[in-house]
Amino acid sequence: MKWNNLISSLKVQARGGKADPIIADIVYDSRKVTPGCVYVSIPGMVVHGDQFIAQAMEQGAVAVISQNPQLACTVPWIQVENSRIVLGELARKLWNMKLYNTMLVGVTGTNGKTTVAYLYRKLLEELNRNKDVWMFSTVGYSMGKAGQDAHRTTPESSDIFRLIGKADEKPAALVMEVSSHALHLNRVAGFSYDIGVWTNLTQDHLDFHHNMTEYYEAKKKLFTTYLKSKGKAIINIDDEYGRMLSRELEGVKQITFGTSHDATVRIVNWKCDWSGSEIDIITKGEIIHFRSCLVGFFNVYNMAALAAGAIAMSVSPRRVQKALDKLTPVPGRMQQVPVDADFQVVVDYAHTPDALENVLSTTRELTKGRVICVFGCGGDRDKTKRPLMAEAVVAGADEAVITSDNPRIENPMDIIDDILDGVPLDFPHWVIPDRKEGIACAIELARPGDCIVVAGKGHENYQEIYGVRHPFDDKVVIGEIFEGRQETRAHA
């Protein structure tokens, strides 16, 4: 596509250069510029993309887009109001992403996004047999038979459009976790979702959003800015912010879920054990029963979110159950680690106060003995939630091992000191900064009938310490500790 054609629909504040080059790609990272690219300068948190315009031109950029005039550019340039929105819109146009036949599902909320995304993916695979269903989530990006690790929960829309544009077969459906950061920064510009799902909203990311109102307004954009005009909102109205959202979405088709009598899909009964969950819902006067391998009451809500979406898509309960039958446990979400012991070990991604409360309350209900929680908090993130996470552990567990999560560039002991502000002196707890040693301590503490919850990292296979990522997978480490115990016993 030629440059002038590509930018023909934009509101341009200023421009320069008379050439009309053919555009091969559109990128925002100067390191990825190749000959024929448009370089889009994004104002970053630390550095501004304008600093790399000269480098981009040296590497072959044939046009530049910025939020500032670029009079020194030797290639055509335009100035726009918001370069990130333009990035998504132009990438969609360049890669001819009409997406008329692709079902787009966006899932947002503090907790439950990953599991709900997995549920929708399974349902859409059931509905679109022999066709690809793509998913972009915290635990990884799946593009048909191809996959890659997730660098962030929600990738830039331009990167997704490029992947679809180059794919031999376009996806029949696309499911995405849509983070508050992505919505606030317009990383999903160019997308219009058929279905938007609201799971819940509890404290997290206040280092970025400053307060809960800003956090809520960012999440709300999925429904006010990025939902199709005939799109449908699936909302948990047991959640305080979900009820607010439902009231504020005028003219949007809504299907609500929860235990409330006002819910379109009302949860009326449930049963949970270590083998999975069962749920009865009422919708349109009909009671429907579902079962899955997912463990915990919070997964009852996730299953209800799927049932509500199925109603939005006019899918029969039988097809929903077939999808649930094919579901496997979501990586790092209430994932039981097989160990040679008379106690349970569970790994979960819970890294917010509400998530920890949910995981520990579920574990408490399923455990005959004590609940021992191993947890820490991430560095360079919302510090105000650290003592709140400790309070959740004190309320839900019998004992705790406080350790490191991903300290990033913070001193691990500074993080632990913040956590300890929420721990009473008489609560049984151990402070062990080394995460492997902390997990080993919990295993030594465990007695028959107990359950150890290793929280915070879930599916992650690294630990970031002073800016360096080291290989670290909680599940692998647990296995190594048990192997070491068996070797010690064998030589005793």
GROMACS .gro file of C-alpha atoms in nm:
model
  492
    1MET     CA    1   0.000   0.000   0.000
    2LYS     CA    2   0.126   0.349  -0.082
    3TRP     CA    3   0.190   0.604   0.193
    4ASN     CA    4  -0.074   0.859   0.086
    5ASN     CA    5  -0.338   0.589   0.060
    6LEU     CA    6  -0.246   0.449   0.402
    7ILE     CA    7  -0.286   0.783   0.579
    8SER     CA    8  -0.577   0.916   0.371
    9SER     CA    9  -0.837   0.881   0.647
   10LEU     CA   10  -0.627   1.032   0.928
   11LYS     CA   11  -0.665   1.372   1.090
   12VAL     CA   12  -0.317   1.508   1.029
   13GLN     CA   13  -0.196   1.808   1.230
   14ALA     CA   14   0.112   1.870   1.016
   15ARG     CA   15   0.309   1.688   0.748
   16GLY     CA   16   0.624   1.702   0.542
   17GLY     CA   17   0.783   1.533   0.241
   18LYS     CA   18   0.637   1.488  -0.106
   19ALA     CA   19   0.732   1.127  -0.175
   20ASP     CA   20   0.469   0.853  -0.183
   21PRO     CA   21   0.661   0.533  -0.098
   22ILE     CA   22   0.519   0.181  -0.092
   23ILE     CA   23   0.473   0.067   0.267
   24ALA     CA   24   0.577  -0.287   0.359
   25ASP     CA   25   0.513  -0.278   0.735
   26ILE     CA   26   0.436  -0.049   1.025
   27VAL     CA   27   0.643  -0.074   1.346
   28TYR     CA   28   0.689   0.112   1.675
   29ASP     CA   29   1.021  -0.043   1.781
   30SER     CA   30   1.315   0.113   1.596
   31ARG     CA   31   1.514  -0.209   1.646
   32LYS     CA   32   1.263  -0.392   1.427
   33VAL     CA   33   1.266  -0.144   1.139
   34THR     CA   34   1.342  -0.296   0.798
   35PRO     CA   35   1.348  -0.125   0.458
   36GLY     CA   36   1.001  -0.011   0.354
   37CYS     CA   37   0.863   0.033   0.709
   38VAL     CA   38   0.669   0.319   0.858
   39TYR     CA   39   0.815   0.404   1.199
   40VAL     CA   40   0.556   0.515   1.453
   41SER     CA   41   0.702   0.708   1.746
   42ILE     CA   42   0.530   0.625   2.077
   43PRO     CA   43   0.575   0.839   2.390
   44GLY     CA   44   0.706   0.582   2.640
   45MET     CA   45   0.708   0.577   3.021
   46VAL     CA   46   1.086   0.617   3.031
   47VAL     CA   47   1.199   0.724   2.683
   48HIS     CA   48   1.022   0.888   2.390
   49GLY     CA   49   1.012   0.717   2.051
   50ASP     CA   50   1.122   1.042   1.887
   51GLN     CA   51   1.474   0.971   2.016
   52PHE     CA   52   1.499   0.680   1.772
   53ILE     CA   53   1.368   0.842   1.453
   54ALA     CA   54   1.717   0.894   1.308
   55GLN     CA   55   1.802   0.530   1.382
   56ALA     CA   56   1.478   0.416   1.217
   57MET     CA   57   1.557   0.613   0.900
   58GLU     CA   58   1.910   0.472   0.890
   59GLN     CA   59   1.762   0.121   0.900
   60GLY     CA   60   1.530   0.189   0.608
   61ALA     CA   61   1.214   0.355   0.742
   62VAL     CA   62   1.046   0.529   0.447
   63ALA     CA   63   0.799   0.735   0.653
   64VAL     CA   64   0.757   0.856   1.012
   65ILE     CA   65   0.455   0.922   1.234
   66SER     CA   66   0.491   1.121   1.556
   67GLN     CA   67   0.295   1.338   1.797
   68ASN     CA   68   0.548   1.614   1.730
   69PRO     CA   69   0.649   1.785   1.405
   70GLN     CA   70   0.962   1.630   1.250
   71LEU     CA   71   1.106   1.904   1.032
   72ALA     CA   72   1.448   1.735   1.019
   73CYS     CA   73   1.309   1.414   0.867
   74THR     CA   74   1.448   1.317   0.527
   75VAL     CA   75   1.144   1.095   0.458
   76PRO     CA   76   0.771   1.180   0.454
   77TRP     CA   77   0.628   1.242   0.801
   78ILE     CA   78   0.302   1.335   0.968
   79GLN     CA   79   0.211   1.472   1.309
   80VAL     CA   80  -0.096   1.320   1.477
   81GLU     CA   81  -0.272   1.367   1.810
   82ASN     CA   82  -0.227   1.009   1.939
   83SER     CA   83   0.032   0.798   1.762
   84ARG     CA   84  -0.059   0.475   1.944
   85ILE     CA   85  -0.421   0.489   1.824
   86VAL     CA   86  -0.295   0.564   1.473
   87LEU     CA   87  -0.054   0.268   1.498
   88GLY     CA   88  -0.340   0.022   1.552
   89GLU     CA   89  -0.573   0.178   1.297
   90LEU     CA   90  -0.310   0.190   1.023
   91ALA     CA   91  -0.185  -0.162   1.096
   92ARG     CA   92  -0.541  -0.289   1.058
   93LYS     CA   93  -0.569  -0.106   0.725
   94LEU     CA   94  -0.225  -0.212   0.598
   95TRP     CA   95  -0.287  -0.580   0.672
   96ASN     CA   96  -0.645  -0.558   0.539
   97MET     CA   97  -0.793  -0.678   0.868
   98LYS     CA   98  -1.165  -0.656   0.804
   99LEU     CA   99  -1.222  -0.944   1.049
  100TYR     CA  100  -1.587  -0.970   0.944
  101ASN     CA  101  -1.584  -1.347   0.986
  102THR     CA  102  -1.367  -1.361   1.298
  103MET     CA  103  -1.538  -1.369   1.638
  104LEU     CA  104  -1.352  -1.136   1.875
  105VAL     CA  105  -1.380  -1.189   2.251
  106GLY     CA  106  -1.212  -0.956   2.500
  107VAL     CA  107  -1.191  -1.044   2.870
  108THR     CA  108  -1.106  -0.785   3.134
  109GLY     CA  109  -1.105  -0.773   3.514
  110THR     CA  110  -0.857  -0.803   3.800
  111ASN     CA  111  -0.889  -1.177   3.858
  112GLY     CA  112  -1.012  -1.464   3.643
  113LYS     CA  113  -0.915  -1.324   3.302
  114THR     CA  114  -0.688  -1.612   3.207
  115THR     CA  115  -0.929  -1.888   3.309
  116VAL     CA  116  -1.226  -1.718   3.140
  117ALA     CA  117  -1.019  -1.671   2.823
  118TYR     CA  118  -0.933  -2.044   2.829
  119LEU     CA  119  -1.303  -2.130   2.872
  120TYR     CA  120  -1.408  -1.916   2.577
  121ARG     CA  121  -1.132  -2.060   2.365
  122LYS     CA  122  -1.254  -2.415   2.434
  123LEU     CA  123  -1.611  -2.319   2.350
  124LEU     CA  124  -1.510  -2.146   2.027
  125GLU     CA  125  -1.297  -2.446   1.930
  126GLU     CA  126  -1.603  -2.665   1.984
  127LEU     CA  127  -1.807  -2.434   1.760
  128ASN     CA  128  -1.537  -2.397   1.492
  129ARG     CA  129  -1.402  -2.747   1.444
  130ASN     CA  130  -1.106  -2.780   1.205
  131LYS     CA  131  -1.055  -2.403   1.221
  132ASP     CA  132  -0.804  -2.211   1.427
  133VAL     CA  133  -0.902  -2.022   1.741
  134TRP     CA  134  -0.627  -1.788   1.854
  135MET     CA  135  -0.572  -1.669   2.210
  136PHE     CA  136  -0.353  -1.400   2.363
  137SER     CA  137  -0.327  -1.432   2.741
  138THR     CA  138  -0.097  -1.394   3.039
  139VAL     CA  139   0.024  -1.752   3.007
  140GLY     CA  140   0.113  -1.732   2.637
  141TYR     CA  141   0.012  -1.648   2.283
  142SER     CA  142  -0.147  -1.924   2.076
  143MET     CA  143  -0.186  -1.880   1.700
  144GLY     CA  144  -0.320  -2.209   1.565
  145LYS     CA  145  -0.033  -2.456   1.575
  146ALA     CA  146   0.217  -2.181   1.655
  147GLY     CA  147   0.277  -2.033   1.997
  148GLN     CA  148   0.510  -1.809   2.191
  149ASP     CA  149   0.564  -1.685   2.544
  150ALA     CA  150   0.367  -1.381   2.652
  151HIS     CA  151   0.582  -1.072   2.690
  152ARG     CA  152   0.283  -0.886   2.831
  153THR     CA  153  -0.081  -0.981   2.890
  154THR     CA  154  -0.208  -0.785   2.589
  155PRO     CA  155   0.025  -0.734   2.293
  156GLU     CA  156   0.009  -0.431   2.064
  157SER     CA  157  -0.278  -0.462   1.818
  158SER     CA  158  -0.036  -0.388   1.532
  159ASP     CA  159   0.161  -0.703   1.622
  160ILE     CA  160  -0.157  -0.912   1.620
  161PHE     CA  161  -0.270  -0.768   1.287
  162ARG     CA  162   0.069  -0.852   1.138
  163LEU     CA  163   0.048  -1.211   1.265
  164ILE     CA  164  -0.300  -1.253   1.119
  165GLY     CA  165  -0.202  -1.085   0.794
  166LYS     CA  166   0.091  -1.322   0.742
  167ALA     CA  167  -0.095  -1.637   0.854
  168ASP     CA  168  -0.180  -1.896   0.590
  169GLU     CA  169  -0.522  -1.941   0.750
  170LYS     CA  170  -0.705  -1.661   0.929
  171PRO     CA  171  -0.844  -1.748   1.274
  172ALA     CA  172  -1.213  -1.825   1.301
  173ALA     CA  173  -1.210  -1.660   1.642
  174LEU     CA  174  -0.974  -1.462   1.860
  175VAL     CA  175  -0.985  -1.451   2.241
  176MET     CA  176  -0.784  -1.191   2.430
  177GLU     CA  177  -0.716  -1.096   2.787
  178VAL     CA  178  -0.740  -0.718   2.777
  179SER     CA  179  -0.543  -0.555   3.057
  180SER     CA  180  -0.611  -0.214   3.209
  181HIS     CA  181  -0.270  -0.099   3.086
  182ALA     CA  182  -0.359  -0.199   2.729
  183LEU     CA  183  -0.691  -0.015   2.749
  184HIS     CA  184  -0.548   0.298   2.908
  185LEU     CA  185  -0.263   0.312   2.655
  186ASN     CA  186  -0.486   0.217   2.358
  187ARG     CA  187  -0.278  -0.091   2.275
  188VAL     CA  188  -0.594  -0.250   2.133
  189ALA     CA  189  -0.663   0.035   1.890
  190GLY     CA  190  -0.812  -0.105   1.570
  191PHE     CA  191  -1.001  -0.385   1.746
  192SER     CA  192  -1.379  -0.403   1.780
  193TYR     CA  193  -1.498  -0.687   2.000
  194ASP     CA  194  -1.812  -0.893   1.949
  195ILE     CA  195  -1.815  -0.989   2.316
  196GLY     CA  196  -1.662  -0.812   2.614
  197VAL     CA  197  -1.643  -0.994   2.948
  198TRP     CA  198  -1.614  -0.825   3.291
  199THR     CA  199  -1.497  -1.063   3.564
  200ASN     CA  200  -1.445  -0.832   3.866
  201LEU     CA  201  -1.241  -0.537   3.990
  202THR     CA  202  -1.029  -0.539   4.307
  203GLN     CA  203  -0.714  -0.356   4.409
  204ASP     CA  204  -0.417  -0.394   4.176
  205HIS     CA  205  -0.194  -0.177   3.955
  206LEU     CA  206  -0.247   0.136   4.165
  207ASP     CA  207   0.116   0.222   4.099
  208PHE     CA  208  -0.001   0.288   3.742
  209HIS     CA  209  -0.365   0.401   3.779
  210HIS     CA  210  -0.321   0.589   4.112
  211ASN     CA  211  -0.671   0.508   4.242
  212MET     CA  212  -0.960   0.267   4.191
  213THR     CA  213  -1.163   0.520   3.991
  214GLU     CA  214  -0.889   0.550   3.730
  215TYR     CA  215  -0.848   0.172   3.729
  216TYR     CA  216  -1.222   0.126   3.672
  217GLU     CA  217  -1.236   0.387   3.395
  218ALA     CA  218  -0.950   0.212   3.213
  219LYS     CA  219  -1.127  -0.127   3.225
  220LYS     CA  220  -1.457   0.033   3.123
  221LYS     CA  221  -1.307   0.136   2.787
  222LEU     CA  222  -1.338  -0.222   2.663
  223PHE     CA  223  -1.714  -0.167   2.660
  224THR     CA  224  -1.740   0.204   2.576
  225THR     CA  225  -1.462   0.234   2.316
  226TYR     CA  226  -1.377  -0.111   2.182
  227LEU     CA  227  -1.706  -0.303   2.177
  228LYS     CA  228  -1.887  -0.326   1.842
  229SER     CA  229  -2.209  -0.127   1.810
  230LYS     CA  230  -2.399  -0.456   1.824
  231GLY     CA  231  -2.152  -0.621   2.059
  232LYS     CA  232  -2.258  -0.780   2.386
  233ALA     CA  233  -2.132  -0.715   2.738
  234ILE     CA  234  -2.103  -1.012   2.977
  235ILE     CA  235  -2.091  -0.867   3.329
  236ASN     CA  236  -2.050  -1.009   3.680
  237ILE     CA  237  -2.306  -0.806   3.876
  238ASP     CA  238  -2.210  -0.960   4.209
  239ASP     CA  239  -1.903  -0.740   4.170
  240GLU     CA  240  -1.950  -0.383   4.295
  241TYR     CA  241  -1.785  -0.230   3.990
  242GLY     CA  242  -1.966  -0.472   3.762
  243ARG     CA  243  -2.299  -0.341   3.891
  244MET     CA  244  -2.179   0.014   3.829
  245LEU     CA  245  -2.070  -0.076   3.477
  246SER     CA  246  -2.405  -0.241   3.405
  247ARG     CA  247  -2.589   0.077   3.508
  248GLU     CA  248  -2.361   0.301   3.302
  249LEU     CA  249  -2.371   0.105   2.974
  250GLU     CA  250  -2.673   0.263   2.812
  251GLY     CA  251  -2.785   0.105   2.488
  252VAL     CA  252  -2.543  -0.189   2.513
  253LYS     CA  253  -2.683  -0.543   2.502
  254GLN     CA  254  -2.594  -0.700   2.838
  255ILE     CA  255  -2.602  -1.051   2.975
  256THR     CA  256  -2.526  -1.046   3.344
  257PHE     CA  257  -2.423  -1.330   3.573
  258GLY     CA  258  -2.389  -1.391   3.947
  259THR     CA  259  -2.592  -1.505   4.246
  260SER     CA  260  -2.806  -1.191   4.236
  261HIS     CA  261  -3.174  -1.238   4.150
  262ASP     CA  262  -3.127  -0.965   3.889
  263ALA     CA  263  -2.869  -1.167   3.695
  264THR     CA  264  -2.959  -1.297   3.349
  265VAL     CA  265  -2.759  -1.608   3.435
  266ARG     CA  266  -2.814  -1.676   3.806
  267ILE     CA  267  -2.592  -1.915   4.002
  268VAL     CA  268  -2.822  -2.115   4.228
  269ASN     CA  269  -2.613  -2.411   4.338
  270TRP     CA  270  -2.253  -2.531   4.326
  271LYS     CA  271  -2.022  -2.803   4.450
  272CYS     CA  272  -1.643  -2.800   4.459
  273ASP     CA  273  -1.381  -3.060   4.551
  274TRP     CA  274  -1.027  -3.147   4.443
  275SER     CA  275  -1.163  -3.317   4.129
  276GLY     CA  276  -1.340  -3.006   3.999
  277SER     CA  277  -1.655  -2.797   4.020
  278GLU     CA  278  -2.024  -2.830   3.941
  279ILE     CA  279  -2.271  -2.547   3.896
  280ASP     CA  280  -2.645  -2.502   3.851
  281ILE     CA  281  -2.763  -2.185   3.683
  282ILE     CA  282  -3.108  -2.050   3.602
  283THR     CA  283  -3.167  -1.855   3.285
  284LYS     CA  284  -3.504  -1.782   3.126
  285GLY     CA  285  -3.665  -2.001   3.391
  286GLU     CA  286  -3.459  -2.309   3.299
  287ILE     CA  287  -3.212  -2.480   3.534
  288ILE     CA  288  -2.892  -2.592   3.359
  289HIS     CA  289  -2.614  -2.802   3.513
  290PHE     CA  290  -2.247  -2.776   3.418
  291ARG     CA  291  -1.934  -2.950   3.547
  292SER     CA  292  -1.562  -2.895   3.486
  293CYS     CA  293  -1.216  -2.991   3.610
  294LEU     CA  294  -1.168  -2.641   3.752
  295VAL     CA  295  -1.123  -2.628   4.130
  296GLY     CA  296  -1.266  -2.358   4.357
  297PHE     CA  297  -1.571  -2.140   4.408
  298PHE     CA  298  -1.417  -1.854   4.209
  299ASN     CA  299  -1.421  -2.090   3.911
  300VAL     CA  300  -1.796  -2.121   3.955
  301TYR     CA  301  -1.807  -1.754   3.854
  302ASN     CA  302  -1.576  -1.822   3.561
  303MET     CA  303  -1.806  -2.103   3.441
  304ALA     CA  304  -2.105  -1.870   3.477
  305ALA     CA  305  -1.921  -1.612   3.264
  306LEU     CA  306  -1.891  -1.875   2.994
  307ALA     CA  307  -2.258  -1.973   3.022
  308ALA     CA  308  -2.356  -1.606   2.983
  309GLY     CA  309  -2.135  -1.574   2.675
  310ALA     CA  310  -2.288  -1.890   2.530
  311ILE     CA  311  -2.631  -1.733   2.564
  312ALA     CA  312  -2.500  -1.423   2.387
  313MET     CA  313  -2.383  -1.647   2.100
  314SER     CA  314  -2.704  -1.859   2.102
  315VAL     CA  315  -2.505  -2.172   2.186
  316SER     CA  316  -2.682  -2.471   2.339
  317PRO     CA  317  -2.594  -2.596   2.692
  318ARG     CA  318  -2.493  -2.928   2.536
  319ARG     CA  319  -2.219  -2.758   2.331
  320VAL     CA  320  -2.101  -2.569   2.639
  321GLN     CA  321  -2.067  -2.892   2.837
  322LYS     CA  322  -1.879  -3.059   2.551
  323ALA     CA  323  -1.631  -2.772   2.561
  324LEU     CA  324  -1.597  -2.804   2.940
  325ASP     CA  325  -1.539  -3.179   2.908
  326LYS     CA  326  -1.236  -3.106   2.687
  327LEU     CA  327  -1.094  -2.844   2.923
  328THR     CA  328  -0.765  -2.919   3.098
  329PRO     CA  329  -0.647  -2.733   3.410
  330VAL     CA  330  -0.529  -2.383   3.331
  331PRO     CA  331  -0.151  -2.353   3.388
  332GLY     CA  332  -0.072  -2.203   3.726
  333ARG     CA  333  -0.433  -2.162   3.833
  334MET     CA  334  -0.518  -2.383   4.136
  335GLN     CA  335  -0.284  -2.632   3.973
  336GLN     CA  336  -0.221  -2.939   4.186
  337VAL     CA  337   0.141  -3.054   4.176
  338PRO     CA  338   0.172  -3.435   4.189
  339VAL     CA  339   0.394  -3.519   4.486
  340ASP     CA  340   0.477  -3.833   4.680
  341ALA     CA  341   0.330  -3.712   5.007
  342ASP     CA  342   0.021  -3.736   5.225
  343PHE     CA  343  -0.049  -3.364   5.182
  344GLN     CA  344  -0.145  -3.145   4.885
  345VAL     CA  345   0.069  -2.887   4.706
  346VAL     CA  346  -0.102  -2.628   4.488
  347VAL     CA  347   0.049  -2.357   4.267
  348ASP     CA  348  -0.156  -2.047   4.186
  349TYR     CA  349  -0.090  -1.714   4.017
  350ALA     CA  350  -0.275  -1.522   4.293
  351HIS     CA  351  -0.090  -1.193   4.334
  352THR     CA  352  -0.363  -0.961   4.462
  353PRO     CA  353  -0.536  -0.952   4.802
  354ASP     CA  354  -0.868  -1.065   4.654
  355ALA     CA  355  -0.710  -1.349   4.455
  356LEU     CA  356  -0.524  -1.475   4.761
  357GLU     CA  357  -0.842  -1.459   4.967
  358ASN     CA  358  -1.029  -1.663   4.704
  359VAL     CA  359  -0.758  -1.926   4.666
  360LEU     CA  360  -0.707  -1.969   5.039
  361SER     CA  361  -1.080  -1.985   5.118
  362THR     CA  362  -1.122  -2.256   4.854
  363THR     CA  363  -0.821  -2.445   4.988
  364ARG     CA  364  -0.959  -2.417   5.341
  365GLU     CA  365  -1.288  -2.576   5.236
  366LEU     CA  366  -1.111  -2.868   5.068
  367THR     CA  367  -0.841  -2.931   5.328
  368LYS     CA  368  -0.876  -3.140   5.644
  369GLY     CA  369  -0.551  -3.019   5.797
  370ARG     CA  370  -0.368  -2.686   5.795
  371VAL     CA  371  -0.326  -2.441   5.508
  372ILE     CA  372   0.031  -2.319   5.464
  373CYS     CA  373   0.085  -2.032   5.221
  374VAL     CA  374   0.414  -1.943   5.051
  375PHE     CA  375   0.393  -1.593   4.901
  376GLY     CA  376   0.570  -1.268   4.827
  377CYS     CA  377   0.498  -0.949   4.631
  378GLY     CA  378   0.636  -0.818   4.305
  379GLY     CA  379   0.887  -0.536   4.307
  380ASP     CA  380   0.830  -0.201   4.132
  381ARG     CA  381   0.454  -0.244   4.159
  382ASP     CA  382   0.172  -0.120   4.382
  383LYS     CA  383   0.328  -0.107   4.729
  384THR     CA  384  -0.002  -0.037   4.906
  385LYS     CA  385  -0.130  -0.388   4.839
  386ARG     CA  386   0.164  -0.562   5.012
  387PRO     CA  387   0.029  -0.547   5.369
  388LEU     CA  388  -0.320  -0.618   5.230
  389MET     CA  389  -0.194  -0.941   5.076
  390ALA     CA  390  -0.043  -1.033   5.412
  391GLU     CA  391  -0.378  -0.967   5.579
  392ALA     CA  392  -0.548  -1.197   5.327
  393VAL     CA  393  -0.297  -1.472   5.409
  394VAL     CA  394  -0.337  -1.424   5.784
  395ALA     CA  395  -0.716  -1.451   5.745
  396GLY     CA  396  -0.707  -1.753   5.514
  397ALA     CA  397  -0.404  -1.962   5.614
  398ASP     CA  398  -0.277  -2.123   5.934
  399GLU     CA  399   0.088  -2.053   5.868
  400ALA     CA  400   0.288  -1.860   5.610
  401VAL     CA  401   0.632  -1.850   5.456
  402ILE     CA  402   0.707  -1.499   5.332
  403THR     CA  403   0.955  -1.503   5.046
  404SER     CA  404   1.047  -1.331   4.720
  405ASP     CA  405   0.822  -1.317   4.415
  406ASN     CA  406   0.975  -1.113   4.131
  407PRO     CA  407   1.162  -0.841   4.321
  408ARG     CA  408   1.275  -0.689   3.989
  409ILE     CA  409   1.506  -0.398   4.080
  410GLU     CA  410   1.388  -0.361   4.442
  411ASN     CA  411   1.573  -0.501   4.740
  412PRO     CA  412   1.382  -0.821   4.832
  413MET     CA  413   1.398  -0.743   5.205
  414ASP     CA  414   1.240  -0.399   5.147
  415ILE     CA  415   0.944  -0.573   4.986
  416ILE     CA  416   0.922  -0.828   5.268
  417ASP     CA  417   0.931  -0.545   5.525
  418ASP     CA  418   0.625  -0.391   5.356
  419ILE     CA  419   0.449  -0.730   5.367
  420LEU     CA  420   0.529  -0.774   5.737
  421ASP     CA  421   0.333  -0.457   5.816
  422GLY     CA  422   0.023  -0.674   5.765
  423VAL     CA  423   0.139  -0.973   5.974
  424PRO     CA  424   0.062  -0.986   6.349
  425LEU     CA  425   0.353  -1.097   6.563
  426ASP     CA  426   0.156  -1.393   6.699
  427PHE     CA  427   0.074  -1.533   6.354
  428PRO     CA  428   0.300  -1.832   6.271
  429HIS     CA  429   0.526  -1.718   5.988
  430TRP     CA  430   0.878  -1.762   5.854
  431VAL     CA  431   1.075  -1.504   5.655
  432ILE     CA  432   1.294  -1.673   5.391
  433PRO     CA  433   1.392  -1.442   5.102
  434ASP     CA  434   1.523  -1.726   4.881
  435ARG     CA  435   1.211  -1.863   4.713
  436LYS     CA  436   1.336  -2.220   4.671
  437GLU     CA  437   1.437  -2.234   5.036
  438GLY     CA  438   1.099  -2.087   5.130
  439ILE     CA  439   0.912  -2.358   4.939
  440ALA     CA  440   1.136  -2.624   5.095
  441CYS     CA  441   1.056  -2.483   5.440
  442ALA     CA  442   0.681  -2.514   5.377
  443ILE     CA  443   0.724  -2.874   5.261
  444GLU     CA  444   0.914  -2.957   5.580
  445LEU     CA  445   0.639  -2.795   5.787
  446ALA     CA  446   0.358  -2.990   5.618
  447ARG     CA  447   0.186  -3.276   5.799
  448PRO     CA  448  -0.064  -3.537   5.674
  449GLY     CA  449  -0.386  -3.372   5.555
  450ASP     CA  450  -0.229  -3.026   5.508
  451CYS     CA  451  -0.222  -2.822   5.189
  452ILE     CA  452   0.060  -2.593   5.077
  453VAL     CA  453  -0.039  -2.305   4.850
  454VAL     CA  454   0.256  -2.158   4.659
  455ALA     CA  455   0.116  -1.827   4.537
  456GLY     CA  456   0.216  -1.542   4.313
  457LYS     CA  457   0.396  -1.682   4.011
  458GLY     CA  458   0.173  -1.961   3.882
  459HIS     CA  459   0.266  -2.038   3.521
  460GLU     CA  460   0.581  -1.822   3.519
  461ASN     CA  461   0.908  -2.000   3.448
  462TYR     CA  462   1.143  -1.726   3.565
  463GLN     CA  463   1.224  -1.507   3.863
  464GLU     CA  464   1.333  -1.151   3.799
  465ILE     CA  465   1.598  -1.031   4.045
  466TYR     CA  466   1.772  -0.694   4.004
  467GLY     CA  467   1.648  -0.675   3.647
  468VAL     CA  468   1.776  -1.019   3.541
  469ARG     CA  469   1.541  -1.309   3.469
  470HIS     CA  470   1.660  -1.640   3.613
  471PRO     CA  471   1.495  -1.976   3.528
  472PHE     CA  472   1.247  -2.054   3.806
  473ASP     CA  473   0.926  -2.255   3.783
  474ASP     CA  474   0.745  -2.322   4.111
  475LYS     CA  475   0.621  -2.661   3.987
  476VAL     CA  476   0.969  -2.769   3.875
  477VAL     CA  477   1.126  -2.649   4.199
  478ILE     CA  478   0.869  -2.841   4.404
  479GLY     CA  479   0.951  -3.155   4.206
  480GLU     CA  480   1.325  -3.103   4.263
  481ILE     CA  481   1.274  -3.062   4.637
  482PHE     CA  482   1.080  -3.389   4.659
  483GLU     CA  483   1.343  -3.569   4.451
  484GLY     CA  484   1.607  -3.445   4.694
  485ARG     CA  485   1.403  -3.567   4.989
  486GLN     CA  486   1.372  -3.914   4.833
  487GLU     CA  487   1.748  -3.932   4.765
  488THR     CA  488   1.823  -3.829   5.122
  489ARG     CA  489   1.592  -4.099   5.257
  490ALA     CA  490   1.743  -4.358   5.024
  491HIS     CA  491   2.093  -4.286   5.162
  492ALA     CA  492   1.981  -4.263   5.524
   0.00000   0.00000   0.00000
